[in-house]
Amino acid sequence: MRLRCLIAPVVALLAVPAAHAADIQQTREGVTLTYQDPSASTVADVRDRIIATFFSTYPRERADFHPGAPARVRIVMDPAYDGVAYVGEKEKSATITINPRWLQKHPHDTDLVTHEAMHIVQGYPGYASEQAPSWLVEGIADYARDVYGVDNASGGWALPTQVKPEHNVDTGYRVTGAFLKWGEAAHPGLVKALDGALRQGRYTPSLWKQHTGTELPALWDAYVAAQAAAARKA
């Protein structure tokens, strides 16, 4: 009886993945990543998938949109941060900070790195200004997550296929990302043109007509109509 009581908790402990403090540096395809988790907040499996996702996505995003984007990037697990993930400014403009509690609850949402890595590629001046409206910045990042993501499905993430009454072009994130995906299909090169203008600080709403032949409000209306038509056929 004593032996059985001793073995049971040992087996239970073995069944729980261990988390270990980590300070890892890897270089691939000309990009160096430093992964830091000083508080041992993330299990090895999630850590390894975070690193693999970064190297699968960031070099391609960088090559396609901004080859001059930083070649040295940090990913930091920070239990004191209560959001999901973010890229900072100035000295933190090449650092992805992640809330490990989010990954504990959503261990397959590792493509959040794809979204955040695109923010490093973007590097736009004046976030949330007229020259870099936040809805478009975040929409492009979610467009990139859709295009470059490794396993969005396992993370329960997808761009919406229907437009809800409360949606608008400036809703941002997935809603704007889905609009950009539609716009890119109809007008190849649109997203790269917007991205370049944002990085150079010369974005204006007139660019939409310049690259699509249609003003932005009318373009959104056309997108809504197209999504509604697709829903009726489904």
mmCIF file of C-alpha atoms in Angstrom:
data_model
loop_
_atom_site.group_PDB
_atom_site.id
_atom_site.type_symbol
_atom_site.label_atom_id
_atom_site.label_comp_id
_atom_site.label_asym_id
_atom_site.label_seq_id
_atom_site.Cartn_x
_atom_site.Cartn_y
_atom_site.Cartn_z
ATOM 1 C CA MET A 1 0.000 0.000 0.000
ATOM 2 C CA ARG A 2 2.785 2.412 0.793
ATOM 3 C CA LEU A 3 4.466 1.635 -2.527
ATOM 4 C CA ARG A 4 1.299 2.345 -4.458
ATOM 5 C CA CYS A 5 0.822 5.657 -2.636
ATOM 6 C CA LEU A 6 4.388 6.640 -3.499
ATOM 7 C CA ILE A 7 4.179 5.742 -7.197
ATOM 8 C CA ALA A 8 0.904 7.555 -7.928
ATOM 9 C CA PRO A 9 2.148 11.107 -7.285
ATOM 10 C CA VAL A 10 5.383 10.348 -9.152
ATOM 11 C CA VAL A 11 3.421 9.259 -12.225
ATOM 12 C CA ALA A 12 1.235 12.339 -11.950
ATOM 13 C CA LEU A 13 4.296 14.565 -11.857
ATOM 14 C CA LEU A 14 5.794 12.869 -14.895
ATOM 15 C CA ALA A 15 2.586 13.508 -16.844
ATOM 16 C CA VAL A 16 2.929 17.303 -16.456
ATOM 17 C CA PRO A 17 5.239 18.928 -19.033
ATOM 18 C CA ALA A 18 8.089 20.771 -17.363
ATOM 19 C CA ALA A 19 8.892 24.424 -18.016
ATOM 20 C CA HIS A 20 12.492 25.563 -17.915
ATOM 21 C CA ALA A 21 14.142 28.962 -17.940
ATOM 22 C CA ALA A 22 15.481 29.666 -21.402
ATOM 23 C CA ASP A 23 17.903 32.029 -23.093
ATOM 24 C CA ILE A 24 18.311 30.658 -26.608
ATOM 25 C CA GLN A 25 19.923 32.216 -29.655
ATOM 26 C CA GLN A 26 19.554 30.791 -33.151
ATOM 27 C CA THR A 27 20.445 32.117 -36.603
ATOM 28 C CA ARG A 28 18.765 30.999 -39.799
ATOM 29 C CA GLU A 29 18.479 32.591 -43.241
ATOM 30 C CA GLY A 30 20.427 35.627 -42.115
ATOM 31 C CA VAL A 31 18.126 36.309 -39.150
ATOM 32 C CA THR A 32 19.156 35.887 -35.510
ATOM 33 C CA LEU A 33 16.507 35.232 -32.878
ATOM 34 C CA THR A 34 17.095 35.504 -29.153
ATOM 35 C CA TYR A 35 14.359 33.756 -27.175
ATOM 36 C CA GLN A 36 14.205 34.632 -23.474
ATOM 37 C CA ASP A 37 12.016 33.120 -20.774
ATOM 38 C CA PRO A 38 13.819 33.868 -17.502
ATOM 39 C CA SER A 39 10.879 32.855 -15.319
ATOM 40 C CA ALA A 40 10.435 29.398 -16.929
ATOM 41 C CA SER A 41 6.854 30.257 -17.803
ATOM 42 C CA THR A 42 6.481 28.218 -20.992
ATOM 43 C CA VAL A 43 6.810 24.468 -21.581
ATOM 44 C CA ALA A 44 9.393 23.228 -24.054
ATOM 45 C CA ASP A 45 6.871 22.109 -26.677
ATOM 46 C CA VAL A 46 5.281 25.552 -26.907
ATOM 47 C CA ARG A 47 8.681 27.240 -26.807
ATOM 48 C CA ASP A 48 9.941 25.107 -29.692
ATOM 49 C CA ARG A 49 6.832 25.814 -31.769
ATOM 50 C CA ILE A 50 7.153 29.550 -31.096
ATOM 51 C CA ILE A 51 10.732 29.489 -32.377
ATOM 52 C CA ALA A 52 9.863 27.302 -35.364
ATOM 53 C CA THR A 53 6.933 29.548 -36.279
ATOM 54 C CA PHE A 54 9.120 32.638 -36.123
ATOM 55 C CA PHE A 55 11.709 31.183 -38.473
ATOM 56 C CA SER A 56 9.021 29.905 -40.832
ATOM 57 C CA THR A 57 7.342 33.291 -41.134
ATOM 58 C CA TYR A 58 9.533 36.293 -40.324
ATOM 59 C CA PRO A 59 12.212 35.699 -42.982
ATOM 60 C CA ARG A 60 9.505 35.398 -45.666
ATOM 61 C CA GLU A 61 7.591 38.455 -44.452
ATOM 62 C CA ARG A 62 10.859 40.386 -44.336
ATOM 63 C CA ALA A 63 11.916 39.278 -47.820
ATOM 64 C CA ASP A 64 8.541 40.074 -49.360
ATOM 65 C CA PHE A 65 7.817 43.408 -47.706
ATOM 66 C CA HIS A 66 10.956 44.969 -46.241
ATOM 67 C CA PRO A 67 14.335 43.272 -46.707
ATOM 68 C CA GLY A 68 15.888 46.035 -44.612
ATOM 69 C CA ALA A 69 13.845 45.067 -41.534
ATOM 70 C CA PRO A 70 15.880 44.070 -38.445
ATOM 71 C CA ALA A 71 18.013 40.958 -38.810
ATOM 72 C CA ARG A 72 18.194 40.533 -35.008
ATOM 73 C CA VAL A 73 14.937 39.931 -33.130
ATOM 74 C CA ARG A 74 14.060 39.071 -29.542
ATOM 75 C CA ILE A 75 11.079 37.137 -28.214
ATOM 76 C CA VAL A 76 10.529 37.679 -24.501
ATOM 77 C CA MET A 77 8.085 35.820 -22.267
ATOM 78 C CA ASP A 78 6.902 38.324 -19.669
ATOM 79 C CA PRO A 79 4.464 37.156 -16.950
ATOM 80 C CA ALA A 80 4.037 40.789 -15.843
ATOM 81 C CA TYR A 81 2.447 41.707 -19.173
ATOM 82 C CA ASP A 82 -1.342 41.267 -19.106
ATOM 83 C CA GLY A 83 -2.156 41.585 -22.821
ATOM 84 C CA VAL A 84 -1.535 38.909 -25.466
ATOM 85 C CA ALA A 85 1.562 40.060 -27.355
ATOM 86 C CA TYR A 86 3.053 43.272 -28.692
ATOM 87 C CA VAL A 87 5.999 44.849 -30.453
ATOM 88 C CA GLY A 88 7.307 47.983 -28.785
ATOM 89 C CA GLU A 89 8.832 51.171 -30.097
ATOM 90 C CA LYS A 90 12.386 52.555 -30.325
ATOM 91 C CA GLU A 91 14.725 50.138 -28.545
ATOM 92 C CA LYS A 92 11.925 47.535 -28.409
ATOM 93 C CA SER A 93 10.938 47.838 -32.069
ATOM 94 C CA ALA A 94 12.500 44.427 -32.779
ATOM 95 C CA THR A 95 11.222 42.737 -29.611
ATOM 96 C CA ILE A 96 8.091 40.592 -29.413
ATOM 97 C CA THR A 97 6.791 40.458 -25.846
ATOM 98 C CA ILE A 98 4.344 37.640 -25.098
ATOM 99 C CA ASN A 99 2.112 36.984 -22.101
ATOM 100 C CA PRO A 100 2.848 33.335 -21.221
ATOM 101 C CA ARG A 101 -0.509 32.953 -19.494
ATOM 102 C CA TRP A 102 -2.182 33.417 -22.888
ATOM 103 C CA LEU A 103 -0.175 30.523 -24.272
ATOM 104 C CA GLN A 104 -0.979 28.410 -21.247
ATOM 105 C CA LYS A 105 -4.671 28.876 -22.072
ATOM 106 C CA HIS A 106 -4.178 28.774 -25.862
ATOM 107 C CA PRO A 107 -1.083 26.611 -26.442
ATOM 108 C CA HIS A 108 -1.764 26.259 -30.176
ATOM 109 C CA ASP A 109 -2.024 29.992 -30.861
ATOM 110 C CA THR A 110 1.646 30.167 -31.780
ATOM 111 C CA ASP A 111 0.904 32.047 -35.004
ATOM 112 C CA LEU A 112 0.425 35.139 -32.877
ATOM 113 C CA VAL A 113 4.158 35.372 -33.582
ATOM 114 C CA THR A 114 3.383 35.701 -37.304
ATOM 115 C CA HIS A 115 1.214 38.765 -36.624
ATOM 116 C CA GLU A 116 3.751 40.358 -34.288
ATOM 117 C CA ALA A 117 6.689 39.576 -36.560
ATOM 118 C CA MET A 118 4.916 41.465 -39.326
ATOM 119 C CA HIS A 119 4.842 44.513 -37.056
ATOM 120 C CA ILE A 120 8.645 44.363 -36.936
ATOM 121 C CA VAL A 121 8.712 44.195 -40.724
ATOM 122 C CA GLN A 122 6.295 47.122 -40.947
ATOM 123 C CA GLY A 123 8.296 49.509 -38.793
ATOM 124 C CA TYR A 124 5.971 52.348 -39.748
ATOM 125 C CA PRO A 125 6.572 55.794 -38.245
ATOM 126 C CA GLY A 126 3.734 57.393 -36.316
ATOM 127 C CA TYR A 127 1.546 54.416 -35.380
ATOM 128 C CA ALA A 128 -2.129 55.410 -34.981
ATOM 129 C CA SER A 129 -1.609 58.669 -36.891
ATOM 130 C CA GLU A 130 -3.159 59.832 -40.154
ATOM 131 C CA GLN A 131 -0.056 58.542 -41.936
ATOM 132 C CA ALA A 132 -0.289 55.136 -40.240
ATOM 133 C CA PRO A 133 -3.878 54.492 -39.069
ATOM 134 C CA SER A 134 -4.002 51.683 -36.529
ATOM 135 C CA TRP A 135 -6.860 49.864 -38.288
ATOM 136 C CA LEU A 136 -4.764 49.492 -41.442
ATOM 137 C CA VAL A 137 -1.549 48.619 -39.588
ATOM 138 C CA GLU A 138 -3.304 45.834 -37.675
ATOM 139 C CA GLY A 139 -5.255 44.758 -40.749
ATOM 140 C CA ILE A 140 -2.043 44.244 -42.711
ATOM 141 C CA ALA A 141 -0.553 42.263 -39.818
ATOM 142 C CA ASP A 142 -3.576 39.942 -39.761
ATOM 143 C CA TYR A 143 -3.481 39.700 -43.562
ATOM 144 C CA ALA A 144 0.125 38.542 -43.148
ATOM 145 C CA ARG A 145 -0.891 36.042 -40.472
ATOM 146 C CA ASP A 146 -3.378 34.559 -42.926
ATOM 147 C CA VAL A 147 -0.849 34.397 -45.777
ATOM 148 C CA TYR A 148 2.238 33.232 -43.879
ATOM 149 C CA GLY A 149 0.793 31.504 -40.813
ATOM 150 C CA VAL A 150 1.997 27.988 -40.033
ATOM 151 C CA ASP A 151 -1.047 26.493 -38.301
ATOM 152 C CA ASN A 152 -3.783 29.063 -37.769
ATOM 153 C CA ALA A 153 -6.439 26.360 -37.788
ATOM 154 C CA SER A 154 -5.047 24.656 -34.679
ATOM 155 C CA GLY A 155 -5.045 28.029 -32.942
ATOM 156 C CA GLY A 156 -8.731 28.514 -33.779
ATOM 157 C CA TRP A 157 -7.870 31.569 -35.873
ATOM 158 C CA ALA A 158 -9.206 32.541 -39.301
ATOM 159 C CA LEU A 159 -10.189 35.628 -41.237
ATOM 160 C CA PRO A 160 -13.959 36.135 -41.250
ATOM 161 C CA THR A 161 -15.890 35.055 -44.337
ATOM 162 C CA GLN A 162 -18.984 37.088 -43.485
ATOM 163 C CA VAL A 163 -19.405 40.793 -42.839
ATOM 164 C CA LYS A 164 -21.432 41.579 -39.727
ATOM 165 C CA PRO A 165 -23.501 44.778 -39.388
ATOM 166 C CA GLU A 166 -21.012 46.231 -36.917
ATOM 167 C CA HIS A 167 -18.052 45.665 -39.250
ATOM 168 C CA ASN A 168 -16.466 48.462 -41.211
ATOM 169 C CA VAL A 169 -13.257 48.938 -43.144
ATOM 170 C CA ASP A 170 -11.644 50.587 -40.129
ATOM 171 C CA THR A 171 -12.626 47.847 -37.661
ATOM 172 C CA GLY A 172 -9.065 46.603 -37.990
ATOM 173 C CA TYR A 173 -7.425 43.253 -37.299
ATOM 174 C CA ARG A 174 -9.200 40.269 -38.916
ATOM 175 C CA VAL A 175 -12.044 42.316 -40.402
ATOM 176 C CA THR A 176 -9.684 44.637 -42.244
ATOM 177 C CA GLY A 177 -7.379 41.685 -42.970
ATOM 178 C CA ALA A 178 -10.192 39.877 -44.779
ATOM 179 C CA PHE A 179 -10.969 43.039 -46.770
ATOM 180 C CA LEU A 180 -7.299 43.327 -47.737
ATOM 181 C CA LYS A 181 -7.223 39.689 -48.829
ATOM 182 C CA TRP A 182 -10.190 40.332 -51.107
ATOM 183 C CA GLY A 183 -8.665 43.576 -52.365
ATOM 184 C CA GLU A 184 -5.310 41.915 -53.077
ATOM 185 C CA ALA A 185 -7.022 39.163 -55.083
ATOM 186 C CA ALA A 186 -8.817 41.764 -57.200
ATOM 187 C CA HIS A 187 -5.876 44.180 -57.415
ATOM 188 C CA PRO A 188 -2.552 42.317 -57.092
ATOM 189 C CA GLY A 189 0.127 44.395 -55.428
ATOM 190 C CA LEU A 190 -2.324 46.485 -53.403
ATOM 191 C CA VAL A 191 -1.082 45.392 -49.974
ATOM 192 C CA LYS A 192 2.591 45.922 -50.829
ATOM 193 C CA ALA A 193 1.773 49.359 -52.225
ATOM 194 C CA LEU A 194 -0.033 50.334 -49.024
ATOM 195 C CA ASP A 195 2.753 48.864 -46.905
ATOM 196 C CA GLY A 196 5.421 50.833 -48.756
ATOM 197 C CA ALA A 197 3.487 54.081 -48.461
ATOM 198 C CA LEU A 198 2.930 53.551 -44.747
ATOM 199 C CA ARG A 199 6.623 52.901 -44.157
ATOM 200 C CA GLN A 200 7.589 56.031 -46.071
ATOM 201 C CA GLY A 201 5.049 58.174 -44.230
ATOM 202 C CA ARG A 202 3.140 59.043 -47.386
ATOM 203 C CA TYR A 203 -0.068 57.087 -46.883
ATOM 204 C CA THR A 204 -3.296 58.925 -47.706
ATOM 205 C CA PRO A 205 -6.776 57.542 -48.435
ATOM 206 C CA SER A 206 -6.315 58.603 -52.062
ATOM 207 C CA LEU A 207 -3.946 55.654 -52.536
ATOM 208 C CA TRP A 208 -6.902 53.285 -52.590
ATOM 209 C CA LYS A 209 -8.313 54.908 -55.728
ATOM 210 C CA GLN A 210 -4.844 55.179 -57.234
ATOM 211 C CA HIS A 211 -4.309 51.411 -56.950
ATOM 212 C CA THR A 212 -7.860 50.105 -57.409
ATOM 213 C CA GLY A 213 -9.682 52.807 -59.371
ATOM 214 C CA THR A 214 -12.242 53.085 -56.568
ATOM 215 C CA GLU A 215 -12.538 55.301 -53.498
ATOM 216 C CA LEU A 216 -12.183 53.435 -50.202
ATOM 217 C CA PRO A 217 -15.851 53.688 -49.060
ATOM 218 C CA ALA A 218 -17.094 52.384 -52.412
ATOM 219 C CA LEU A 219 -14.461 49.645 -52.376
ATOM 220 C CA TRP A 220 -15.692 48.507 -48.958
ATOM 221 C CA ASP A 221 -19.267 48.472 -50.269
ATOM 222 C CA ALA A 222 -18.159 46.289 -53.179
ATOM 223 C CA TYR A 223 -16.450 43.924 -50.743
ATOM 224 C CA VAL A 224 -19.588 43.667 -48.575
ATOM 225 C CA ALA A 225 -21.689 42.915 -51.661
ATOM 226 C CA ALA A 226 -19.216 40.272 -52.836
ATOM 227 C CA GLN A 227 -19.169 38.556 -49.445
ATOM 228 C CA ALA A 228 -22.973 38.557 -49.319
ATOM 229 C CA ALA A 229 -23.152 37.045 -52.795
ATOM 230 C CA ALA A 230 -20.657 34.351 -51.842
ATOM 231 C CA ALA A 231 -22.677 33.538 -48.707
ATOM 232 C CA ARG A 232 -25.844 33.101 -50.770
ATOM 233 C CA LYS A 233 -24.087 30.640 -53.073
ATOM 234 C CA ALA A 234 -22.664 28.618 -50.199
#
